[in-house]
Coordinates of C-alpha atoms in Angstrom, one line a residue:
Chain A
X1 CA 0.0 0.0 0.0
X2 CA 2.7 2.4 1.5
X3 CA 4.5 1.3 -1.9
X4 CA 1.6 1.9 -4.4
X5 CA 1.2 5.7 -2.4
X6 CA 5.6 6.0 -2.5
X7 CA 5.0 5.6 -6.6
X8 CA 1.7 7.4 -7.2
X9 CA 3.8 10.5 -5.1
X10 CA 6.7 9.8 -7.4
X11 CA 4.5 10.1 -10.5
X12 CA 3.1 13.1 -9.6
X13 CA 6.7 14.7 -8.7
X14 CA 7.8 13.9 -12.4
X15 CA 4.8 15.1 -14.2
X16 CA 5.4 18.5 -12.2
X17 CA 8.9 18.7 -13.1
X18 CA 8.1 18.3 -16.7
X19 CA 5.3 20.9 -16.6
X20 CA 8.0 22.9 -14.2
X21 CA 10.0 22.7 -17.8
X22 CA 7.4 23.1 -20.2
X23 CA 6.3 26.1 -18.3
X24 CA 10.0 27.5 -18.2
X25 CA 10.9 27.0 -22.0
X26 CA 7.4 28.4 -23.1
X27 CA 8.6 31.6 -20.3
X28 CA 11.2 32.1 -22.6
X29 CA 9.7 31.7 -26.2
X30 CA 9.3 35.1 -28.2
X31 CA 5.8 35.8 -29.2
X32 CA 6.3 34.8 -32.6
X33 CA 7.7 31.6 -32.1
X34 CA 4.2 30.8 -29.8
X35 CA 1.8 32.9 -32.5
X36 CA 3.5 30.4 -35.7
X37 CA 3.1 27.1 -33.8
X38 CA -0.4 28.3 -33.1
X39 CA -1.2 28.7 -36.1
X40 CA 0.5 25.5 -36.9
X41 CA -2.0 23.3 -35.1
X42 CA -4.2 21.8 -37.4
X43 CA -6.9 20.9 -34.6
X44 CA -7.4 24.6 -32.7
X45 CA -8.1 23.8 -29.5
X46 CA -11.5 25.5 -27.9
X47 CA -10.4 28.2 -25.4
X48 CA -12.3 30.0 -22.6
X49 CA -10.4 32.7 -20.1
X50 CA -9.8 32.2 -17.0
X51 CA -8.1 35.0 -15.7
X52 CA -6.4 37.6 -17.8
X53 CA -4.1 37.9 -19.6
X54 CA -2.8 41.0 -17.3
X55 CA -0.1 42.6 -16.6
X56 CA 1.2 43.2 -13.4
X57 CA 4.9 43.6 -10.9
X58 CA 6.7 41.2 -9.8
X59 CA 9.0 42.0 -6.8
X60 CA 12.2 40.8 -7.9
X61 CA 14.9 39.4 -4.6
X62 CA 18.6 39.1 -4.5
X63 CA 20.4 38.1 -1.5
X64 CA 22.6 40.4 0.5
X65 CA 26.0 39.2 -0.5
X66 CA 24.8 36.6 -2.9
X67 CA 23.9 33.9 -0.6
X68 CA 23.0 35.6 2.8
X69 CA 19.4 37.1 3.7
X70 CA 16.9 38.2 1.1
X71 CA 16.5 41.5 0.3
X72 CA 13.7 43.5 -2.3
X73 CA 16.0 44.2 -5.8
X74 CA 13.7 46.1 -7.9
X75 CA 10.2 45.2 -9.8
X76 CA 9.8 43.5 -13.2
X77 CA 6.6 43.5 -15.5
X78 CA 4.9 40.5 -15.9
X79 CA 2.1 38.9 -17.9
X80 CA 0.2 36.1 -17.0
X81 CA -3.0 34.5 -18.7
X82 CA -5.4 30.9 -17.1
X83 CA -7.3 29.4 -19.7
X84 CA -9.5 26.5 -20.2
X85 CA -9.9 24.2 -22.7
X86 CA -13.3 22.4 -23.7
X87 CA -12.4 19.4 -21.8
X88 CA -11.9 21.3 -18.3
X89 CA -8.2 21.6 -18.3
X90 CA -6.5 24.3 -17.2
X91 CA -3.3 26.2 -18.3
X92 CA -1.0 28.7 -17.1
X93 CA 1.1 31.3 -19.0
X94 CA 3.4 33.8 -17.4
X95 CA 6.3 35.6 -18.5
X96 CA 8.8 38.8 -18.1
X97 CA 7.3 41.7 -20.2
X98 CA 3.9 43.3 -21.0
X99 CA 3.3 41.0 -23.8
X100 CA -0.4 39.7 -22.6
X101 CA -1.3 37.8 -25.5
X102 CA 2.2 35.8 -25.3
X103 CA 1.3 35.0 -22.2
X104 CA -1.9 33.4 -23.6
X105 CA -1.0 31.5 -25.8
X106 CA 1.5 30.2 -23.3
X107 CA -1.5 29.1 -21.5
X108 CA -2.2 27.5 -24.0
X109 CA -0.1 25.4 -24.8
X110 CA 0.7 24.6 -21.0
X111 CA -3.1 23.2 -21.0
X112 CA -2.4 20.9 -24.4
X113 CA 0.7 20.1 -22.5
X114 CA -1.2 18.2 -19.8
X115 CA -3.5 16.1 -22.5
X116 CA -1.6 13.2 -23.2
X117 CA -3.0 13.1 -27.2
X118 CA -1.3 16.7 -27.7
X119 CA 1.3 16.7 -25.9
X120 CA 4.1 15.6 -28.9
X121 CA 3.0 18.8 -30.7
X122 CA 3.8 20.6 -27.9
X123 CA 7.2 18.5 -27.5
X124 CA 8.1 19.7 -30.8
X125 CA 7.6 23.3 -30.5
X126 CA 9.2 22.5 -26.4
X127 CA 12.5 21.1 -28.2
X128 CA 12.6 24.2 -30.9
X129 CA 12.8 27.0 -28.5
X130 CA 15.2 24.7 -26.0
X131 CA 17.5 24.2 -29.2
X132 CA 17.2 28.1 -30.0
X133 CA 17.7 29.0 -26.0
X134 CA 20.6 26.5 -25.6
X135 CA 22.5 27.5 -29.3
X136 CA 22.0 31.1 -28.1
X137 CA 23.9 30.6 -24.7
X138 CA 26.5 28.6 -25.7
X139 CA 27.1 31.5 -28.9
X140 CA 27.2 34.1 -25.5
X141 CA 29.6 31.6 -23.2
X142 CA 32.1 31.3 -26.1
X143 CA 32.1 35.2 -27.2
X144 CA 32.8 36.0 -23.5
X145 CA 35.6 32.9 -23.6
X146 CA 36.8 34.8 -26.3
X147 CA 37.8 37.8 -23.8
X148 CA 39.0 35.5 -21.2
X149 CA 42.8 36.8 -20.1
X150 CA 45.9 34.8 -20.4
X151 CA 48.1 35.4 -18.5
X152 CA 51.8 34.6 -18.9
X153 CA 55.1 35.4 -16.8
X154 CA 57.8 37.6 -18.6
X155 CA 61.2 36.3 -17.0
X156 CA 63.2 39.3 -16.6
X157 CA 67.0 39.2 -15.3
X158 CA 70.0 36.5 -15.1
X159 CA 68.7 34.1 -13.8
Chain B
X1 CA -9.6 85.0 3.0
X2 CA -8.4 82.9 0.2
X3 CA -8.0 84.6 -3.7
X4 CA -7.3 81.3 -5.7
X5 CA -5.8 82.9 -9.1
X6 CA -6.2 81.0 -12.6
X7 CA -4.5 81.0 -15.5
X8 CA -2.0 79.0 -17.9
X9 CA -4.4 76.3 -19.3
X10 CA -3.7 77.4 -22.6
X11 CA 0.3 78.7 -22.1
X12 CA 0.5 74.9 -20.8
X13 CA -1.3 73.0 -23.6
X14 CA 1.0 74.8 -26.3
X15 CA 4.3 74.6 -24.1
X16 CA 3.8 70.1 -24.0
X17 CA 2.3 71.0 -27.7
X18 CA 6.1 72.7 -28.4
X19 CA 7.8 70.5 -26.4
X20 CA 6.4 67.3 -28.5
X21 CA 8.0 69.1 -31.3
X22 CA 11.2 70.0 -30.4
X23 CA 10.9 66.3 -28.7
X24 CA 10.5 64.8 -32.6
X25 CA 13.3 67.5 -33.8
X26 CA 14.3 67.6 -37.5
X27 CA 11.4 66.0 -39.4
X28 CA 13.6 65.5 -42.2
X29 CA 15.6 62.8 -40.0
X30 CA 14.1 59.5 -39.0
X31 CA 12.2 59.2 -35.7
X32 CA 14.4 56.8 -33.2
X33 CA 12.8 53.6 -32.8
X34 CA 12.3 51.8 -29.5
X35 CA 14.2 48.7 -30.5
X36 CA 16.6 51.1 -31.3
X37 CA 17.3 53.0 -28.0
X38 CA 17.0 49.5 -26.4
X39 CA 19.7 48.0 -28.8
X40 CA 22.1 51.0 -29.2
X41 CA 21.5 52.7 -26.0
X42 CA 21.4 49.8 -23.7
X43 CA 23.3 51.3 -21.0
X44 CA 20.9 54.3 -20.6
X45 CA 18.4 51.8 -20.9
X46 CA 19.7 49.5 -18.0
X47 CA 20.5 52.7 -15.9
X48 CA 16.8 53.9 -15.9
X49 CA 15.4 50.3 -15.3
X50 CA 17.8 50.2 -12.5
X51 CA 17.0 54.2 -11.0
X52 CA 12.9 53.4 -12.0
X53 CA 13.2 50.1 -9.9
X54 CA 11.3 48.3 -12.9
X55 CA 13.2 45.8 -15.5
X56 CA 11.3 46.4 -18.5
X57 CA 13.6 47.3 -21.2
X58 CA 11.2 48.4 -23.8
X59 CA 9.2 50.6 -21.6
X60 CA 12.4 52.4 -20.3
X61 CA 13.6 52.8 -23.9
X62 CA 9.7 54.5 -24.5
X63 CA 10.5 57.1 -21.5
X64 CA 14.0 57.9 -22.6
X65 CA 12.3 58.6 -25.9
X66 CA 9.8 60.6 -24.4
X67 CA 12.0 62.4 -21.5
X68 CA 14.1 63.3 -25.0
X69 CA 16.9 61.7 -23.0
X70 CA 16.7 63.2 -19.8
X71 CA 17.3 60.2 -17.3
X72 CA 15.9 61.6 -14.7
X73 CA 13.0 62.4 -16.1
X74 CA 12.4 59.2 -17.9
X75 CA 13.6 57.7 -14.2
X76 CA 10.5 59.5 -13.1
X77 CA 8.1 58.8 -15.6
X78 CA 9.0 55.1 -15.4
X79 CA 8.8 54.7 -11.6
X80 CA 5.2 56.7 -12.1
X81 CA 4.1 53.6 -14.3
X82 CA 4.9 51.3 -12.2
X83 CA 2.6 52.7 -9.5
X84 CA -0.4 51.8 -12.0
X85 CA 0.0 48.2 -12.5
X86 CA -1.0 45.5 -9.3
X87 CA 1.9 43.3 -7.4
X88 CA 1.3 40.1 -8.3
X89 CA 4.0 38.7 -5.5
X90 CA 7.7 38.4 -4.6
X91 CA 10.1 35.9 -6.7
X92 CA 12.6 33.6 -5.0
X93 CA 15.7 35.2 -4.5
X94 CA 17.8 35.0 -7.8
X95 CA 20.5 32.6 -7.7
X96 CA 24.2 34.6 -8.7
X97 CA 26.1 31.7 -8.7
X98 CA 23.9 30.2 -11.5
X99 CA 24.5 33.5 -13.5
X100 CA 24.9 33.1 -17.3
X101 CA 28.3 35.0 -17.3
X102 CA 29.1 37.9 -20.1
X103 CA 31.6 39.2 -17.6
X104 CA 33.7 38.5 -14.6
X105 CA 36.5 40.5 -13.2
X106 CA 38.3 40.3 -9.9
X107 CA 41.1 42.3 -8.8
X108 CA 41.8 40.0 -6.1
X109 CA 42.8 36.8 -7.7
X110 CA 44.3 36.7 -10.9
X111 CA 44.2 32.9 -11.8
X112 CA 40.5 31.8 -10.5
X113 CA 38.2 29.3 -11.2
X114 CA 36.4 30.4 -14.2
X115 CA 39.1 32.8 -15.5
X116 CA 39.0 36.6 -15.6
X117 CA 36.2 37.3 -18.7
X118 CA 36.5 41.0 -19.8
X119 CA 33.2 40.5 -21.6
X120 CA 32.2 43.8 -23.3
X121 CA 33.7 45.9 -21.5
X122 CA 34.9 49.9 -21.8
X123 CA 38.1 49.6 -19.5
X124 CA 41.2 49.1 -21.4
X125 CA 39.8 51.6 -24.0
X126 CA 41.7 54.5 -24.9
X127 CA 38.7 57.0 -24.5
X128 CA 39.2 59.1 -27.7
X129 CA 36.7 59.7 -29.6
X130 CA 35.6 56.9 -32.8
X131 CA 35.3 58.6 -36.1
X132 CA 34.2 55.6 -37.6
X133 CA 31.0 55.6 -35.5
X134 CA 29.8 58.8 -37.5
X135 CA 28.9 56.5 -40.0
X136 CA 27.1 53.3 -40.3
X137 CA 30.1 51.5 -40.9
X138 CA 30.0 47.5 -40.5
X139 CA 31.0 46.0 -37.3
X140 CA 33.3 42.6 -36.9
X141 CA 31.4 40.0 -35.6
X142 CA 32.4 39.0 -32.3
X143 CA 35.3 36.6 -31.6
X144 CA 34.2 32.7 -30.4
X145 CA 36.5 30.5 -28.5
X146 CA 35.7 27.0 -26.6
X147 CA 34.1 27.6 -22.8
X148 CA 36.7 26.3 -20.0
X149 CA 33.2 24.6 -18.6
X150 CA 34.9 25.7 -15.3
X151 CA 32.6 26.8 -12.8
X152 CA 33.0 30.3 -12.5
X153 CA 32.6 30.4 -8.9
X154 CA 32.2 33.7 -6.7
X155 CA 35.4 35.0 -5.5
X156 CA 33.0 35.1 -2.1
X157 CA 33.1 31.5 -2.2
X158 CA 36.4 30.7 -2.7
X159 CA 37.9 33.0 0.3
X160 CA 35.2 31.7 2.5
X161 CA 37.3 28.4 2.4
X162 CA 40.0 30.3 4.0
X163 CA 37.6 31.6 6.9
X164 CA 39.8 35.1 6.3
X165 CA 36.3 36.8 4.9
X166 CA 32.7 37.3 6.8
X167 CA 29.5 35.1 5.6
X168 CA 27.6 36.3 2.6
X169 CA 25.5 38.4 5.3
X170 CA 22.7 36.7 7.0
X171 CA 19.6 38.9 9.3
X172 CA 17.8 37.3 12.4
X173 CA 15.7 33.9 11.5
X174 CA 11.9 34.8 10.8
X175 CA 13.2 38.4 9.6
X176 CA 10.6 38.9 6.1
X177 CA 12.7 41.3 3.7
X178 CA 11.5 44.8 4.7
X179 CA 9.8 46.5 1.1
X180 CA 10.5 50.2 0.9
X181 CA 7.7 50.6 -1.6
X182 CA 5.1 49.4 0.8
X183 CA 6.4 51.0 4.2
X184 CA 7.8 54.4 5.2
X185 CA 11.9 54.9 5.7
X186 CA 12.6 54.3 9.1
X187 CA 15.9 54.7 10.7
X188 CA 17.7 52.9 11.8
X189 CA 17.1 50.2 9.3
X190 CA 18.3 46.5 8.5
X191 CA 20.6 45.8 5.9
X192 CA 17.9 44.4 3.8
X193 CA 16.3 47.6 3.4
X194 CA 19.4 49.4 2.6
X195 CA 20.4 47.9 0.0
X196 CA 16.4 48.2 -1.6
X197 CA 17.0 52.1 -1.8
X198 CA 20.8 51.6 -2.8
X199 CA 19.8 49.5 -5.5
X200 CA 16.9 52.0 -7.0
X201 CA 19.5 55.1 -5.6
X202 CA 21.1 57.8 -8.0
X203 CA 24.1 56.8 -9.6
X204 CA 25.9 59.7 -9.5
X205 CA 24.9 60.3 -5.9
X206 CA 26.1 56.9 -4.8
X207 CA 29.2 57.0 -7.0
X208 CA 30.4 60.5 -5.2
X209 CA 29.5 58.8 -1.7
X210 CA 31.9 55.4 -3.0
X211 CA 34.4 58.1 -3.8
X212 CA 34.4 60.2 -1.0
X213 CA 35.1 56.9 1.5
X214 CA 38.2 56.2 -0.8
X215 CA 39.4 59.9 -0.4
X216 CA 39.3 59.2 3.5
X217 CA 36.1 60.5 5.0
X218 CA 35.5 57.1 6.1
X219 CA 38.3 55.0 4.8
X220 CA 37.6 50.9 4.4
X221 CA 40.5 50.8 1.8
X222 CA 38.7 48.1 -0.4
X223 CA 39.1 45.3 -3.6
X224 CA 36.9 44.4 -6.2
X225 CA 36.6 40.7 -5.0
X226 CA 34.4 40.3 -8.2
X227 CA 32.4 42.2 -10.4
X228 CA 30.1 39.9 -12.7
X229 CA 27.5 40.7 -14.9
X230 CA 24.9 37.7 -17.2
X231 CA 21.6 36.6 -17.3
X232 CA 19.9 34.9 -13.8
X233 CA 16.6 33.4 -13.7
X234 CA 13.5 34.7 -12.2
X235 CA 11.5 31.9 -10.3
X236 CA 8.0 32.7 -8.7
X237 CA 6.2 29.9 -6.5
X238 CA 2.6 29.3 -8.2
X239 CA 0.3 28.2 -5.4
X240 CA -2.2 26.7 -7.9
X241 CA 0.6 24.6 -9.1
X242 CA 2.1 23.8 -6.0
X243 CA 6.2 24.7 -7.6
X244 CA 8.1 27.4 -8.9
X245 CA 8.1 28.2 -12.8
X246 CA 10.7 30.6 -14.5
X247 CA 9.4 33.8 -15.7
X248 CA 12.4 34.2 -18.0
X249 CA 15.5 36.3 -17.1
X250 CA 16.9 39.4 -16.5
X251 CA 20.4 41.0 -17.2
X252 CA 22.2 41.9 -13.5
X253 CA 24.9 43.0 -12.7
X254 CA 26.6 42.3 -8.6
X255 CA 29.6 43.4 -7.2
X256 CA 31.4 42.0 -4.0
X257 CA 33.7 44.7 -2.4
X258 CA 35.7 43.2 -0.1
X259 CA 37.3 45.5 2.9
X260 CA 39.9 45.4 5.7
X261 CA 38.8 44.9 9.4
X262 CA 41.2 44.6 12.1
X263 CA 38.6 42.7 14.2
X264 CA 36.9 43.5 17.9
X265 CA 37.1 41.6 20.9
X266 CA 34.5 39.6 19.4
X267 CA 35.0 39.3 16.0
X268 CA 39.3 38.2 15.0
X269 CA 40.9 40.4 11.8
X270 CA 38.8 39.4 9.0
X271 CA 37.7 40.7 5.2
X272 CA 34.2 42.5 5.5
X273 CA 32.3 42.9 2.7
X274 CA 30.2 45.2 0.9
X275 CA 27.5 44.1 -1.4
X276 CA 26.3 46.1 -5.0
X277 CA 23.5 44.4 -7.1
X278 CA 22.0 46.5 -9.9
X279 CA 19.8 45.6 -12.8
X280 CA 20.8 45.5 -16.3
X281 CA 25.1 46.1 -17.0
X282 CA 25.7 49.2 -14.5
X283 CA 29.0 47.9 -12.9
X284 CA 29.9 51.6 -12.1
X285 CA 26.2 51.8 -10.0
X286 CA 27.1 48.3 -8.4
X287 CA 30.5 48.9 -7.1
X288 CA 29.5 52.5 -5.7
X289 CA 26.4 50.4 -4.1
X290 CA 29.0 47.8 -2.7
X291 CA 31.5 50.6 -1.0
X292 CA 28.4 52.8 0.1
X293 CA 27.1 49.3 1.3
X294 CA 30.4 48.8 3.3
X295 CA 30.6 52.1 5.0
X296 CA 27.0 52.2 6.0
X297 CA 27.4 48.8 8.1
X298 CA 29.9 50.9 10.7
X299 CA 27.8 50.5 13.1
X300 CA 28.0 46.6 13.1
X301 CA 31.7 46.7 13.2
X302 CA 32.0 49.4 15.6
X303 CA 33.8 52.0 13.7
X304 CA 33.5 55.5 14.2
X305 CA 30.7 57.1 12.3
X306 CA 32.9 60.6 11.3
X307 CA 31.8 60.7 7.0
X308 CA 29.1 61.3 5.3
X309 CA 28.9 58.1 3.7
X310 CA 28.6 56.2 7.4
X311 CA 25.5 58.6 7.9
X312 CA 22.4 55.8 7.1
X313 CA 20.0 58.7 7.5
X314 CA 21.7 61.2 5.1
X315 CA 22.3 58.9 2.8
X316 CA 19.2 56.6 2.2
X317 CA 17.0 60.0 2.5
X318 CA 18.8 61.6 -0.4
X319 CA 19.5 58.8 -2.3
X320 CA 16.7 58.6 -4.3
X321 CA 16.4 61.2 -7.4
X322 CA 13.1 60.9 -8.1
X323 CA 12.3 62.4 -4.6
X324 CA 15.4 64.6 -4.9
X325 CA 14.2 66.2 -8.3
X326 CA 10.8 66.6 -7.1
X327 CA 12.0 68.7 -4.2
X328 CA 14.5 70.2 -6.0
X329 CA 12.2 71.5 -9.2
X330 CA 9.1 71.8 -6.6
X331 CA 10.9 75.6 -6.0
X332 CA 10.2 76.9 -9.9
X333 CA 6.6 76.1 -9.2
X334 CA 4.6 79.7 -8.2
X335 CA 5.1 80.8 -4.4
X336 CA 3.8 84.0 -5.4
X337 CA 1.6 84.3 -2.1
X338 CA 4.4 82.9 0.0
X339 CA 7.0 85.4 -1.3
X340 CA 5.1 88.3 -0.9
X341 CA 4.6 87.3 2.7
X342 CA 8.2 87.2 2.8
X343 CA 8.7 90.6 0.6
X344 CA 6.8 92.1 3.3
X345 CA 8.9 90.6 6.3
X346 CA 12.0 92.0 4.9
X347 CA 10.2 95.3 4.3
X348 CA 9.1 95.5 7.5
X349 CA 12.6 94.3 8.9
X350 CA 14.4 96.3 6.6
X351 CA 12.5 99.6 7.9
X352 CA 13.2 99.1 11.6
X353 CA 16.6 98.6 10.5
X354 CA 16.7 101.9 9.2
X355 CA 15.1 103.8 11.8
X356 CA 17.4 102.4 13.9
X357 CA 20.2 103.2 12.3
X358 CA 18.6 107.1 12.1
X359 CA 18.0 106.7 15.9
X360 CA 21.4 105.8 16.6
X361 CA 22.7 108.9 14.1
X362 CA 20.4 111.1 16.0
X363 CA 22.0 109.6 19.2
X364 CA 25.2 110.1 18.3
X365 CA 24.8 113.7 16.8
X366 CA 23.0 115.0 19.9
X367 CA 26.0 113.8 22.3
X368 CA 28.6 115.3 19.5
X369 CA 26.6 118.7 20.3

């Protein structure tokens, strides 16, 4: 019993990581990159609002000397959007910015995330903007190795 | 009695009518585009984000445009905005050590894990001016190399091996980070609040303050441990989900000072620290934060509070140049009823004054006869 509970738990932690991811990646998408898959879907799904999309602060922390206490940085706009699809399930988008109707569509595709028959198209457009994040780091990582400083001793003298 | 006077309605409307047009300038050049000033003038850009306390890059382009350029202004007009839109909550603290690195100095260690990354950086410039910016000339792609894949791990971090540096800064257990938005200034107040109005405070104003404690009025004689600036991650718990999602990331910019102290009876010789974390590239704002930072925490360390910069109350009131300016400005406004109350003082003052001076001339000449 305690075994059957242990794995159900276990299940549960792993779908929320993968939304956790879903939700992060589709954070960082541009608008047009959400807006083209959209359109891409050849079976539109039947939305209904939930809340928003609005735009709103979002209080922003550091931590006094990196690690220590936290303290109140500064405020950051952000959007966020609930929506519904026909079957009842819900999705959440939110993300930096006062782009409202990325944040829906977001939504959107957080809710056809969750239903296992849709959930490859989402996958695909998941594994383009991961593969457009990731190239786009590693291009910044190695233009700032590029400035890295070597150093090297000049021997001056005898000996 | 009261004798409200009107007037200006019209002089107003056509000074903001003339004021959009010199504003838009020469109509025979191109308006500057918002993608523009964010791509071009990225630094004026960060620095109003940072002053405004809001981290929205395309709105802080829009009020440099419309504040034709005037920082403070477009500080003002930005930090006005933000007063319109609802809190939706606090994010968990953003993780520095996770920081997607464009640059990393220290002036401490010169071989350290990660490497020194000069990133696109001014210093080492020559500072004259570049003709070839006049035009639109092409510009070289930038250099790639392989990463190390080192960590590049805070300089903090690495002396706190040696125990020869205090902790990263921790406040009482239970303490909830104080939010100068939402409560008045109080002194004295904890660290966390500090650094809140150092982080939104004038650059220039907190730059003279950093100076004036390297001059000696309040002398800490301090390194640039590290100055790094790259892209963190900014996580918000969503109750209705029951974890954290990313809401992207934002460009910051933190800088550990790292200071002598020759240690109390309770404390042995040690490296303090002073703490600068801005938004967007503004590594001038975050080391002025980080030595201002330092010298405001005299009290902790028991050092003599003789400088300006020590002063928590002098300095966290006028650090802020939205309040400044709207003080400062506030005296062009009309006070024509307060300075005629004033003309007539002086009148009034000024005519004793005089008879006096008679009295004492008609003193003077009666004892002479």
């Amino acid at each position: 019993m305690a075994a059957v509970e242990k794995s159900a738990e276990a299940g549960v932690k792993a779908a929320n990581a993968e939304r956790q991811r879903a939700i992060g990646l589709l954070a960082k998408a541009s608008r047009t990159e959400l807006q083209s898959a959209f359109d891409a879907l050849g079976d539109k799904p039947d939305v209904q609002p939930v809340r928003g999309p609005e735009t709103g602060l979002v209080m922003v922390r550091g931590r006094i000397g990196g690690g220590g206490a936290p303290f109140n940085l500064g405020e950051a706009t952000v959007s966020r959007a609930s929506i519904r699809l026909d079957d009842g399930t819900v999705g959440h988008g939110q993300t930096l910015g006062t782009d409202g109707a990325k944040a829906r569509l977001a939504a959107i595709f957080d809710a056809l995330f969750q239903q296992p028959d849709r959930k490859t198209e989402v996958e695909m457009l998941l594994a383009a903007i991961a593969a457009r994040v990731v190239a786009e780091d590693a291009a910044k990582t190695r233009q700032a190795a590029a400035t890295r400083v070597d150093f090297f001793t000049m021997v001056r003298g005898e000996d | 009695m009261y004798v409200a006077v009107k007037g200006g309605e019209a002089a107003i409307a056509n000074a903001h009518r003339l004021l959009a047009d010199r504003r838009r300038g020469d109509r025979s050049l191109p308006a500057i585009g918002i993608e523009q000033i964010v791509a071009q003038l990225g630094l004026a850009v960060d620095r109003v984000m940072a002053e405004a306390s809001l981290y929205d890059r395309a709105l802080a382009a829009l009020a440099i445009r419309q504040a034709r350029g005037d920082m403070i202004e477009a500080i003002f007009i930005l930090r006005a905005y933000r007063t319109t839109l609802p809190r939706f909550g606090y994010s968990k603290p953003v993780d520095t050590a996770e920081m997607a690195i464009e640059r990393r100095v220290s002036a401490t260690y010169k071989d350290l894990p990660g490497g020194q990354l000069l990133g696109p950086t001014f210093d080492y410039t020559h500072r004259l001016l570049d003709p070839s910016l006049l035009t639109d000339a092409d510009v070289d792609a930038p250099l790639e190399r392989e990463e190390s894949r080192e960590p590049v791990m805070r300089v903090s971090d690495i002396l706190a091996g040696e125990g020869l540096v205090e902790d990263d800064g921790s406040l009482p257990d239970g303490h909830v980070p104080g939010d100068i938005t939402r409560e008045p200034l109080e002194f004295p107040m904890a660290r966390d609040l500090r650094l809140q109005a150092l982080a939104r405070g004038d650059e220039g104003f907190l730059l003279a303050l950093g100076y004036s404690t390297q001059r000696g009025y309040a002398r800490t004689h301090p390194f640039v441990g590290e100055v790094r600036i790259g892209e963190v991650e900014v996580e918000i718990d969503m109750p209705e989900l029951g974890f954290a999602v990313s809401l992207g990331r934002i460009q910051i910019t933190e800088c550990q000072m790292i200071a002598q102290f020759k240690g109390s009876t309770k404390t042995p010789p040690q490296f303090t620290r002073g703490y600068g974390l801005v938004f967007g590239q503004s590594e001038r704002k975050a080391m002025a934060m980080s030595l201002v930072d330092r010298a405001l925490r005299a009290d902790e360390f028991g050092e003599d509070i003789v400088a300006p910069a020590q002063d928590e109350e002098f300095v966290i009131s006028h650090s802020d140049n939205v309040q400044a300016t709207g003080f400062v400005e506030h005296l062009k406004l009309p006070h024509y009823v307060d300075f005629q109350a004033e003309l007539a003082l002086v009148r009034r003052m000024r005519r004793e004054y005089e008879e006096k001076l008679a009295g004492n001339a008609d003193d003077l000449a009666e004892a002479a006869e």
